[in-house]
Short mmCIF file of C-alpha atoms in Angstrom, two decimals:
data_model
loop_
_atom_site.label_atom_id
_atom_site.label_comp_id
_atom_site.label_asym_id
_atom_site.label_seq_id
_atom_site.Cartn_x
_atom_site.Cartn_y
_atom_site.Cartn_z
CA UNK A 11 72.06 128.11 28.10
CA UNK A 12 70.18 127.29 24.89
CA UNK A 13 68.28 130.23 23.40
CA UNK A 14 65.06 128.20 23.26
CA UNK A 15 65.09 127.59 27.01
CA UNK A 16 65.97 131.23 27.67
CA UNK A 17 63.08 132.48 25.53
CA UNK A 18 60.59 130.13 27.17
CA UNK A 19 61.68 130.78 30.75
CA UNK A 20 62.34 134.52 30.64
CA UNK A 21 59.37 135.15 28.35
CA UNK A 22 57.17 133.55 30.99
CA UNK A 23 58.69 135.83 33.67
CA UNK A 24 57.91 138.91 31.55
CA UNK A 25 54.33 137.79 31.07
CA UNK A 26 53.95 137.35 34.85
CA UNK A 27 55.41 140.87 35.46
CA UNK A 28 58.35 139.31 37.31
CA UNK A 29 61.10 140.46 34.92
CA UNK A 30 63.52 143.39 34.76
CA UNK A 31 66.32 144.38 32.40
CA UNK A 32 69.73 145.80 33.35
CA UNK A 33 71.22 147.87 30.52
CA UNK A 34 74.99 148.34 30.34
CA UNK A 35 77.39 150.38 28.23
CA UNK A 36 77.37 147.91 25.34
CA UNK A 37 73.85 149.00 24.35
CA UNK A 38 74.85 152.68 24.15
CA UNK A 39 78.05 151.92 22.26
CA UNK A 40 75.89 150.88 19.30
CA UNK A 41 74.85 154.55 19.08
CA UNK A 42 78.45 155.77 19.20
CA UNK A 43 78.85 156.42 22.91
CA UNK A 44 82.26 155.57 24.39
CA UNK A 45 83.01 152.45 26.38
CA UNK A 46 83.73 152.66 30.10
CA UNK A 47 87.50 152.53 29.52
CA UNK A 48 87.33 155.15 26.76
CA UNK A 49 85.32 157.42 29.03
CA UNK A 50 87.97 157.22 31.75
CA UNK A 51 90.77 157.86 29.23
CA UNK A 52 90.75 161.70 29.51
CA UNK A 53 90.87 161.38 33.31
CA UNK A 54 93.96 159.19 33.08
CA UNK A 55 95.64 161.68 30.74
CA UNK A 56 94.83 164.76 32.79
CA UNK A 57 95.89 163.20 36.11
CA UNK A 58 98.80 161.18 34.69
CA UNK A 59 97.31 157.87 35.87
CA UNK A 60 99.26 155.05 34.15
CA UNK A 61 97.53 152.30 32.17
CA UNK A 62 98.95 149.78 34.64
CA UNK A 63 96.04 150.86 36.87
CA UNK A 64 93.54 148.63 35.11
CA UNK A 65 90.53 149.13 37.38
CA UNK A 66 88.63 152.08 35.88
CA UNK A 67 87.02 153.00 39.21
CA UNK A 68 90.45 153.17 40.85
CA UNK A 69 91.80 155.25 37.95
CA UNK A 70 88.87 157.65 38.43
CA UNK A 71 89.58 157.73 42.18
CA UNK A 72 93.19 158.75 41.55
CA UNK A 73 92.02 161.37 39.06
CA UNK A 74 89.74 162.95 41.66
CA UNK A 75 92.58 163.04 44.17
CA UNK A 76 94.71 164.90 41.63
CA UNK A 77 92.11 167.09 39.92
CA UNK A 78 89.07 167.35 42.28
CA UNK A 79 85.60 166.13 41.39
CA UNK A 80 84.43 169.27 39.55
CA UNK A 81 87.24 168.93 37.02
CA UNK A 82 86.61 165.19 36.63
CA UNK A 83 82.94 165.86 35.88
CA UNK A 84 83.93 168.52 33.34
CA UNK A 85 86.30 166.11 31.59
CA UNK A 86 83.60 163.45 31.47
CA UNK A 87 81.18 165.95 29.93
CA UNK A 88 83.75 166.92 27.33
CA UNK A 89 84.00 163.27 26.32
CA UNK A 90 80.21 162.77 26.21
CA UNK A 91 79.18 166.15 24.77
CA UNK A 92 78.27 166.06 21.11
CA UNK A 93 76.88 162.53 21.08
CA UNK A 94 73.26 162.48 20.03
CA UNK A 95 70.90 160.27 22.00
CA UNK A 96 69.70 158.64 18.79
CA UNK A 97 68.15 155.24 19.20
CA UNK A 98 69.46 151.98 17.75
CA UNK A 99 67.90 148.63 16.85
CA UNK A 100 68.68 147.11 20.24
CA UNK A 101 67.03 149.99 22.13
CA UNK A 102 63.95 149.88 19.88
CA UNK A 103 63.48 146.13 20.33
CA UNK A 104 64.22 146.36 24.05
CA UNK A 105 61.58 149.00 24.66
CA UNK A 106 58.99 146.99 22.71
CA UNK A 107 59.11 144.40 25.50
CA UNK A 108 56.87 144.96 28.50
CA UNK A 109 59.49 144.85 31.26
CA UNK A 110 58.19 145.79 34.68
CA UNK A 111 61.43 147.64 35.52
CA UNK A 112 64.43 148.92 33.59
CA UNK A 113 67.77 149.62 35.30
CA UNK A 114 70.87 151.17 33.76
CA UNK A 115 74.34 152.27 34.79
CA UNK A 116 74.65 154.45 31.66
CA UNK A 117 74.89 158.24 31.83
CA UNK A 118 73.33 158.90 28.40
CA UNK A 119 69.63 159.54 27.76
CA UNK A 120 69.08 156.94 25.02
CA UNK A 121 66.31 155.08 26.80
CA UNK A 122 64.27 158.01 28.09
CA UNK A 123 64.59 159.80 24.75
CA UNK A 124 63.32 156.73 22.89
CA UNK A 125 60.39 156.38 25.31
CA UNK A 126 59.42 159.67 27.01
CA UNK A 127 56.68 157.85 28.95
CA UNK A 128 59.17 156.02 31.14
CA UNK A 129 58.90 156.92 34.81
CA UNK A 130 62.40 158.25 35.49
CA UNK A 131 64.20 157.74 38.81
CA UNK A 132 67.48 159.64 39.19
CA UNK A 133 67.55 160.23 42.95
CA UNK A 134 65.91 158.53 45.91
CA UNK A 135 63.35 161.33 46.21
CA UNK A 136 62.00 160.47 42.74
CA UNK A 137 60.28 157.35 44.09
CA UNK A 138 57.77 159.64 45.79
CA UNK A 139 56.85 161.25 42.46
CA UNK A 140 56.21 158.15 40.36
CA UNK A 141 53.13 158.37 38.16
CA UNK A 142 50.45 155.64 38.24
CA UNK A 143 49.72 156.39 34.56
CA UNK A 144 53.14 155.27 33.41
CA UNK A 145 53.55 151.57 32.78
CA UNK A 146 57.20 151.08 33.72
CA UNK A 147 60.08 152.70 35.49
CA UNK A 148 63.64 153.50 34.42
CA UNK A 149 66.12 153.79 37.28
CA UNK A 150 69.49 155.34 36.47
CA UNK A 151 71.81 154.05 39.14
CA UNK A 152 74.98 156.02 38.47
CA UNK A 153 73.93 159.47 37.33
CA UNK A 154 72.56 161.05 34.18
CA UNK A 155 73.31 163.63 31.57
CA UNK A 156 70.99 166.57 31.11
CA UNK A 157 70.65 169.75 29.12
CA UNK A 158 71.43 173.25 30.44
CA UNK A 159 69.20 176.24 29.54
CA UNK A 160 71.75 177.29 26.90
CA UNK A 161 71.49 173.90 25.20
CA UNK A 162 74.81 172.54 26.40
CA UNK A 163 75.17 169.16 28.08
CA UNK A 164 75.35 169.12 31.86
CA UNK A 165 74.93 166.68 34.74
CA UNK A 166 71.29 166.25 35.68
CA UNK A 167 72.41 163.75 38.31
CA UNK A 168 76.04 163.53 39.41
CA UNK A 169 78.03 160.53 38.16
CA UNK A 170 79.02 157.55 40.28
CA UNK A 171 82.40 156.59 38.84
CA UNK A 172 85.09 156.52 41.52
CA UNK A 173 85.93 153.71 43.92
CA UNK A 174 84.82 155.75 46.93
CA UNK A 175 81.48 156.67 45.30
CA UNK A 176 80.76 152.97 44.81
CA UNK A 177 81.81 152.15 48.35
CA UNK A 178 79.42 154.77 49.74
CA UNK A 179 76.59 154.02 47.30
CA UNK A 180 74.43 152.12 49.79
CA UNK A 181 74.71 154.97 52.31
CA UNK A 182 74.21 157.80 49.80
CA UNK A 183 71.41 156.13 47.82
CA UNK A 184 69.62 153.84 50.30
CA UNK A 185 66.30 153.62 48.45
CA UNK A 186 67.79 152.86 45.06
CA UNK A 187 70.03 150.22 46.58
CA UNK A 188 67.17 148.67 48.58
CA UNK A 189 64.93 148.55 45.48
CA UNK A 190 67.66 147.01 43.34
CA UNK A 191 68.55 144.40 45.93
CA UNK A 192 64.92 143.43 46.55
CA UNK A 193 64.14 143.11 42.85
CA UNK A 194 67.30 141.14 42.15
CA UNK A 195 66.33 138.62 44.81
CA UNK A 196 62.66 138.33 43.81
CA UNK A 197 62.56 138.92 40.03
CA UNK A 198 64.28 137.59 36.93
CA UNK A 199 66.87 139.98 35.44
CA UNK A 200 68.26 140.20 31.92
CA UNK A 201 71.73 141.78 31.68
CA UNK A 202 72.30 143.40 28.30
CA UNK A 203 75.50 145.07 27.10
CA UNK A 204 77.02 144.34 30.48
CA UNK A 205 80.51 143.11 31.41
CA UNK A 206 79.83 142.50 35.14
CA UNK A 207 82.72 144.77 36.14
CA UNK A 208 80.30 147.09 37.97
CA UNK A 209 80.98 146.99 41.74
CA UNK A 210 77.31 147.30 42.69
CA UNK A 211 76.36 144.27 40.62
CA UNK A 212 79.33 142.45 42.12
CA UNK A 213 77.86 143.19 45.55
CA UNK A 214 74.52 141.73 44.45
CA UNK A 215 76.20 138.54 43.28
CA UNK A 216 78.00 138.23 46.62
CA UNK A 217 74.65 138.49 48.42
CA UNK A 218 73.20 135.74 46.22
CA UNK A 219 76.18 133.43 46.76
CA UNK A 220 75.81 133.83 50.53
CA UNK A 221 72.14 132.76 50.61
CA UNK A 222 71.21 129.31 51.95
CA UNK A 223 70.88 126.72 49.18
CA UNK A 224 67.28 125.96 50.19
CA UNK A 225 66.09 129.43 49.12
CA UNK A 226 64.68 129.22 45.60
CA UNK A 227 65.05 132.26 43.34
CA UNK A 228 64.03 133.13 39.80
CA UNK A 229 66.91 132.73 37.33
CA UNK A 230 68.79 135.67 35.81
CA UNK A 231 70.21 135.81 32.28
CA UNK A 232 72.98 137.62 30.43
CA UNK A 233 73.31 137.77 26.64
CA UNK A 234 76.98 137.67 25.62
CA UNK A 235 79.20 137.01 22.62
CA UNK A 236 82.04 134.58 23.41
CA UNK A 237 85.59 135.59 22.40
CA UNK A 238 87.27 134.00 19.37
CA UNK A 239 90.73 133.29 20.84
CA UNK A 240 91.24 129.88 22.45
CA UNK A 241 92.73 131.15 25.73
CA UNK A 242 90.06 133.80 26.04
CA UNK A 243 87.33 131.24 25.37
CA UNK A 244 88.59 129.14 28.26
CA UNK A 245 88.49 132.14 30.56
CA UNK A 246 85.01 132.97 29.25
CA UNK A 247 83.82 129.42 30.00
CA UNK A 248 85.09 129.67 33.58
CA UNK A 249 83.51 133.11 33.92
CA UNK A 250 80.16 131.76 32.69
CA UNK A 251 80.31 128.86 35.14
CA UNK A 252 80.97 131.29 37.98
CA UNK A 253 78.00 133.44 36.94
CA UNK A 254 75.77 130.38 36.77
CA UNK A 255 76.73 129.54 40.36
CA UNK A 256 75.35 132.97 41.30
CA UNK A 257 72.13 132.36 39.37
CA UNK A 258 73.02 134.22 36.14
CA UNK A 259 72.79 132.01 33.05
CA UNK A 260 74.75 133.15 29.98
CA UNK A 261 72.96 133.03 26.63
CA UNK A 262 75.52 133.11 23.83
CA UNK A 263 75.12 134.86 20.48
CA UNK A 264 77.49 134.47 17.53
CA UNK A 265 77.35 138.13 16.47
CA UNK A 266 76.04 141.31 18.04
CA UNK A 267 74.00 141.79 14.86
CA UNK A 268 71.89 138.84 16.03
CA UNK A 269 70.77 140.65 19.19
CA UNK A 270 67.79 142.60 17.75
CA UNK A 271 66.38 139.37 16.30
CA UNK A 272 66.78 137.57 19.63
CA UNK A 273 64.97 140.41 21.40
CA UNK A 274 62.15 140.21 18.85
CA UNK A 275 61.82 136.52 19.65
CA UNK A 276 61.81 137.39 23.34
CA UNK A 277 58.96 139.87 22.83
CA UNK A 278 56.95 137.11 21.17
CA UNK A 279 57.81 134.66 23.95
CA UNK A 280 56.24 137.08 26.43
CA UNK A 281 52.87 136.95 24.67
CA UNK A 282 50.01 134.86 26.06
CA UNK A 283 50.06 131.25 24.76
CA UNK A 284 47.91 131.91 21.70
CA UNK A 285 48.16 129.17 19.07
CA UNK A 286 47.18 129.89 15.46
CA UNK A 287 45.69 126.96 13.53
CA UNK A 288 45.76 126.93 9.75
CA UNK A 289 44.95 124.37 7.07
CA UNK A 290 42.33 122.65 4.96
CA UNK A 291 41.29 119.05 5.58
CA UNK A 292 38.63 116.77 4.14
CA UNK A 293 35.90 115.17 6.22
CA UNK A 294 36.44 111.53 7.23
CA UNK A 295 40.16 111.72 6.52
CA UNK A 296 43.25 110.89 8.55
CA UNK A 297 44.08 114.62 8.58
CA UNK A 298 40.66 115.40 10.07
CA UNK A 299 41.19 112.79 12.79
CA UNK A 300 44.62 114.29 13.51
CA UNK A 301 42.91 117.66 13.96
CA UNK A 302 40.56 116.13 16.52
CA UNK A 303 43.45 114.54 18.42
CA UNK A 304 45.32 117.84 18.33
CA UNK A 305 42.36 119.71 19.84
CA UNK A 306 42.18 117.19 22.68
CA UNK A 307 45.93 117.59 23.24
CA UNK A 308 45.73 121.40 23.33
CA UNK A 309 43.02 121.28 26.02
CA UNK A 310 45.50 119.72 28.43
CA UNK A 311 48.54 121.77 27.49
CA UNK A 312 48.11 125.14 29.24
CA UNK A 313 45.47 126.64 31.50
CA UNK A 314 45.25 129.88 29.51
CA UNK A 315 45.94 128.69 25.96
CA UNK A 316 43.74 130.21 23.25
CA UNK A 317 43.19 129.12 19.65
CA UNK A 318 43.25 131.77 16.92
CA UNK A 319 42.27 131.09 13.30
CA UNK A 320 40.76 132.42 10.10
CA UNK A 321 38.11 129.67 10.38
CA UNK A 322 39.42 127.03 7.98
CA UNK A 323 38.28 123.43 8.02
CA UNK A 324 41.33 122.36 10.06
CA UNK A 325 40.81 125.04 12.70
CA UNK A 326 37.11 124.15 13.04
CA UNK A 327 37.99 120.52 13.72
CA UNK A 328 40.73 121.44 16.19
CA UNK A 329 38.57 124.06 17.96
CA UNK A 330 35.58 121.74 18.26
CA UNK A 331 37.63 119.02 19.92
CA UNK A 332 39.38 121.62 22.08
CA UNK A 333 36.08 122.99 23.42
CA UNK A 334 34.66 119.52 24.03
CA UNK A 335 37.76 118.46 25.95
CA UNK A 336 37.90 121.48 28.25
CA UNK A 337 36.26 121.28 31.64
CA UNK A 338 33.02 123.31 31.55
CA UNK A 339 34.36 125.78 34.09
CA UNK A 340 37.56 126.22 32.05
CA UNK A 341 35.81 127.18 28.81
CA UNK A 342 35.23 130.78 27.82
CA UNK A 343 34.43 132.12 24.32
CA UNK A 344 37.67 134.12 24.29
CA UNK A 345 39.68 130.88 24.27
CA UNK A 346 38.59 130.19 20.69
CA UNK A 347 38.73 133.18 18.34
CA UNK A 348 37.96 133.14 14.63
CA UNK A 349 38.74 136.28 12.61
CA UNK A 350 36.77 137.39 9.53
CA UNK A 351 36.80 140.30 7.13
CA UNK A 352 33.56 142.24 6.67
CA UNK A 353 32.14 142.30 3.18
CA UNK A 354 32.50 145.74 1.53
CA UNK A 355 28.84 145.47 0.44
CA UNK A 356 27.61 144.37 3.85
CA UNK A 357 26.19 141.15 2.36
CA UNK A 358 28.04 138.65 4.51
CA UNK A 359 27.06 135.00 4.08
CA UNK A 360 29.65 133.61 6.52
CA UNK A 361 28.48 130.80 8.77
CA UNK A 362 30.37 131.09 12.04
CA UNK A 363 30.67 128.31 14.63
CA UNK A 364 28.21 128.31 17.55
CA UNK A 365 31.03 128.46 20.07
CA UNK A 366 34.02 130.71 20.62
CA UNK A 367 34.26 134.35 19.58
CA UNK A 368 33.84 135.67 16.04
CA UNK A 369 35.87 138.82 15.40
CA UNK A 370 35.02 140.89 12.31
CA UNK A 371 37.32 143.55 10.86
CA UNK A 372 37.25 145.99 7.97
CA UNK A 373 40.99 145.66 7.46
CA UNK A 374 42.47 144.29 4.26
CA UNK A 375 43.47 140.64 4.11
CA UNK A 376 47.14 141.54 4.52
CA UNK A 377 46.44 143.86 7.45
CA UNK A 378 44.22 141.31 9.18
CA UNK A 379 46.80 138.56 8.80
CA UNK A 380 49.60 140.73 10.11
CA UNK A 381 47.54 141.98 13.07
CA UNK A 382 46.34 138.54 14.16
CA UNK A 383 49.71 136.83 13.75
CA UNK A 384 51.39 139.56 15.79
CA UNK A 385 49.43 138.21 18.78
CA UNK A 386 50.26 134.52 18.53
CA UNK A 387 53.14 132.44 19.83
CA UNK A 388 53.13 129.51 17.44
CA UNK A 389 51.36 128.23 14.31
CA UNK A 390 50.02 124.71 13.73
CA UNK A 391 49.80 123.81 10.04
CA UNK A 392 47.40 120.92 9.33
CA UNK A 393 46.67 120.14 5.71
CA UNK A 394 47.48 122.50 2.88
CA UNK A 395 46.14 125.10 0.48
CA UNK A 396 47.47 128.18 -1.26
CA UNK A 397 46.15 130.36 1.56
CA UNK A 398 47.73 128.10 4.14
CA UNK A 399 51.15 128.44 2.53
CA UNK A 400 50.83 132.24 2.47
CA UNK A 401 49.98 132.28 6.17
CA UNK A 402 52.94 130.03 6.96
CA UNK A 403 55.30 132.26 4.97
CA UNK A 404 54.09 135.34 6.84
CA UNK A 405 54.47 133.58 10.18
CA UNK A 406 58.06 132.57 9.38
CA UNK A 407 58.91 136.12 8.30
CA UNK A 408 57.75 137.31 11.73
CA UNK A 409 59.84 134.70 13.55
CA UNK A 410 56.78 132.71 14.63
CA UNK A 411 57.50 128.99 15.15
CA UNK A 412 55.57 126.88 12.64
CA UNK A 413 54.76 123.23 13.34
CA UNK A 414 53.80 121.63 10.00
CA UNK A 415 52.08 118.27 10.13
CA UNK A 416 53.15 115.85 7.42
CA UNK A 417 50.20 116.36 5.13
CA UNK A 418 50.87 119.99 4.20
CA UNK A 419 50.88 119.38 0.42
CA UNK A 420 54.42 118.06 0.51
CA UNK A 421 55.67 121.44 1.77
CA UNK A 422 56.04 120.44 5.43
CA UNK A 423 59.73 119.56 5.08
CA UNK A 424 60.56 122.88 3.40
CA UNK A 425 58.65 124.87 6.03
CA UNK A 426 60.34 122.96 8.83
CA UNK A 427 63.83 123.48 7.43
CA UNK A 428 63.23 127.19 6.87
CA UNK A 429 61.85 127.87 10.30
CA UNK A 430 63.58 125.46 12.66
CA UNK A 431 66.66 127.65 13.33
CA UNK A 432 64.93 131.02 13.33
CA UNK A 433 61.95 129.82 15.33
CA UNK A 434 63.60 127.80 18.06
CA UNK A 435 63.55 124.16 16.90
CA UNK A 436 67.24 123.89 16.05
CA UNK A 437 68.19 121.52 18.87
CA UNK A 438 68.58 117.78 18.30
CA UNK A 439 65.70 117.04 20.68
CA UNK A 440 63.27 118.52 18.13
CA UNK A 441 64.21 116.01 15.42
CA UNK A 442 62.39 113.02 16.93
CA UNK A 443 58.95 114.67 17.34
CA UNK A 444 59.32 116.32 13.92
CA UNK A 445 59.67 112.88 12.36
CA UNK A 446 56.42 111.76 14.02
CA UNK A 447 54.28 114.69 12.82
CA UNK A 448 53.42 112.71 9.67
CA UNK A 449 52.48 109.52 11.55
CA UNK A 450 49.21 107.96 10.41
CA UNK A 451 48.09 107.39 13.99
CA UNK A 452 46.46 110.72 15.01
CA UNK A 453 47.35 110.43 18.70
CA UNK A 454 51.03 109.92 17.88
CA UNK A 455 51.12 112.93 15.53
CA UNK A 456 49.34 115.07 18.14
CA UNK A 457 51.76 113.88 20.83
CA UNK A 458 54.71 114.91 18.65
CA UNK A 459 53.17 118.36 18.23
CA UNK A 460 52.79 118.56 22.00
CA UNK A 461 56.53 117.95 22.48
CA UNK A 462 57.35 120.78 20.09
CA UNK A 463 54.77 123.14 21.61
CA UNK A 464 56.24 122.60 25.06
CA UNK A 465 59.59 123.90 23.76
CA UNK A 466 58.11 127.32 22.94
CA UNK A 467 55.15 127.72 25.29
CA UNK A 468 55.31 128.37 29.05
CA UNK A 469 54.31 125.45 31.20
CA UNK A 470 50.99 125.75 32.97
#
């Protein structure tokens, strides 16, 4: 699946509180924690389980038969002890997103250490003790590390690692399993750092594949890096097709280093559809008429779209047409917001529009720009000025898609080329509307902007 479609679709699910994330071992490995196979390695050695037993859960099962569970848990602790639950870029970006629920199969405490306000569920009884003051819940499916009174690492919740513990999971943890199954069937999940070797997730996929085709479900997504070898890529392609049949769409990344940036874009995609308008246009000009056509277009684009600006001539023209085109019952002052800085002397001579909401701040220009742009999804650039170019540069640095109309002081092409890959307009389908943004007919230019906006904004 294209990243643009993933960001638009899953971002919309987050905004509607219908999204959850499933965190696998790959996320913790970035902080130095061992992989699943590395974790089972000491068990293999101690119980003399050969490497020909490739299934890690079966290898752990054989180890328990040879060593007993207490010794297996001790060996696992010896492998995990000493690792610090220090955060990493992926964890930081992940926790900045307002997921309704977080699930993990990991034993480590990376997530709850990075965000102590998470409502933690380790056992079924913990559902009774959830706090209404905490915004989201972290459920640890397969056990958790803890800290003993003497400071050593212990098991706060016993690990689920053997074949038999997976087979009895539904019986031993009925509430956790019921919650996971219900959410998987009614919400949109993002799998991160996950290989899909987990038996419980395999059981969920089997349930989905057995449902009648007429039942519609929200899509799930998995971010993965494809292998480099030809034979492995073919297997990966077949694997992705099989996941898609079960409702899990694979979003490919070229390098794992790209993941934090993709998550930042996802956080922005989950914001309300706030559009920032920037630019300077002359009265009775083609650019002014394009602003009017753009305002009319925006009024029909999304039921909860809002226009943000620093009250330039372009934004006034767009906002005026936007307000006029809205149905009276659809208009509210919050849908048009102009931001101003207060004068240090208190002698403000600013003339604000008689509609919308004027927001005054004592922040510096740089602070005001950064704060306002952190709340918008996309920027429309109509006409040009030195201030306009600065705002566009800041937007691009934050990964905000910028749609520059053709009259931006000759800089539209440069802005487009700089931002099209980072901001989600890299696909071939964006080239045609981009070419029409400079059209002299205002309705055609506004229609081209609409096509681009629909690539990054949720549909109404």
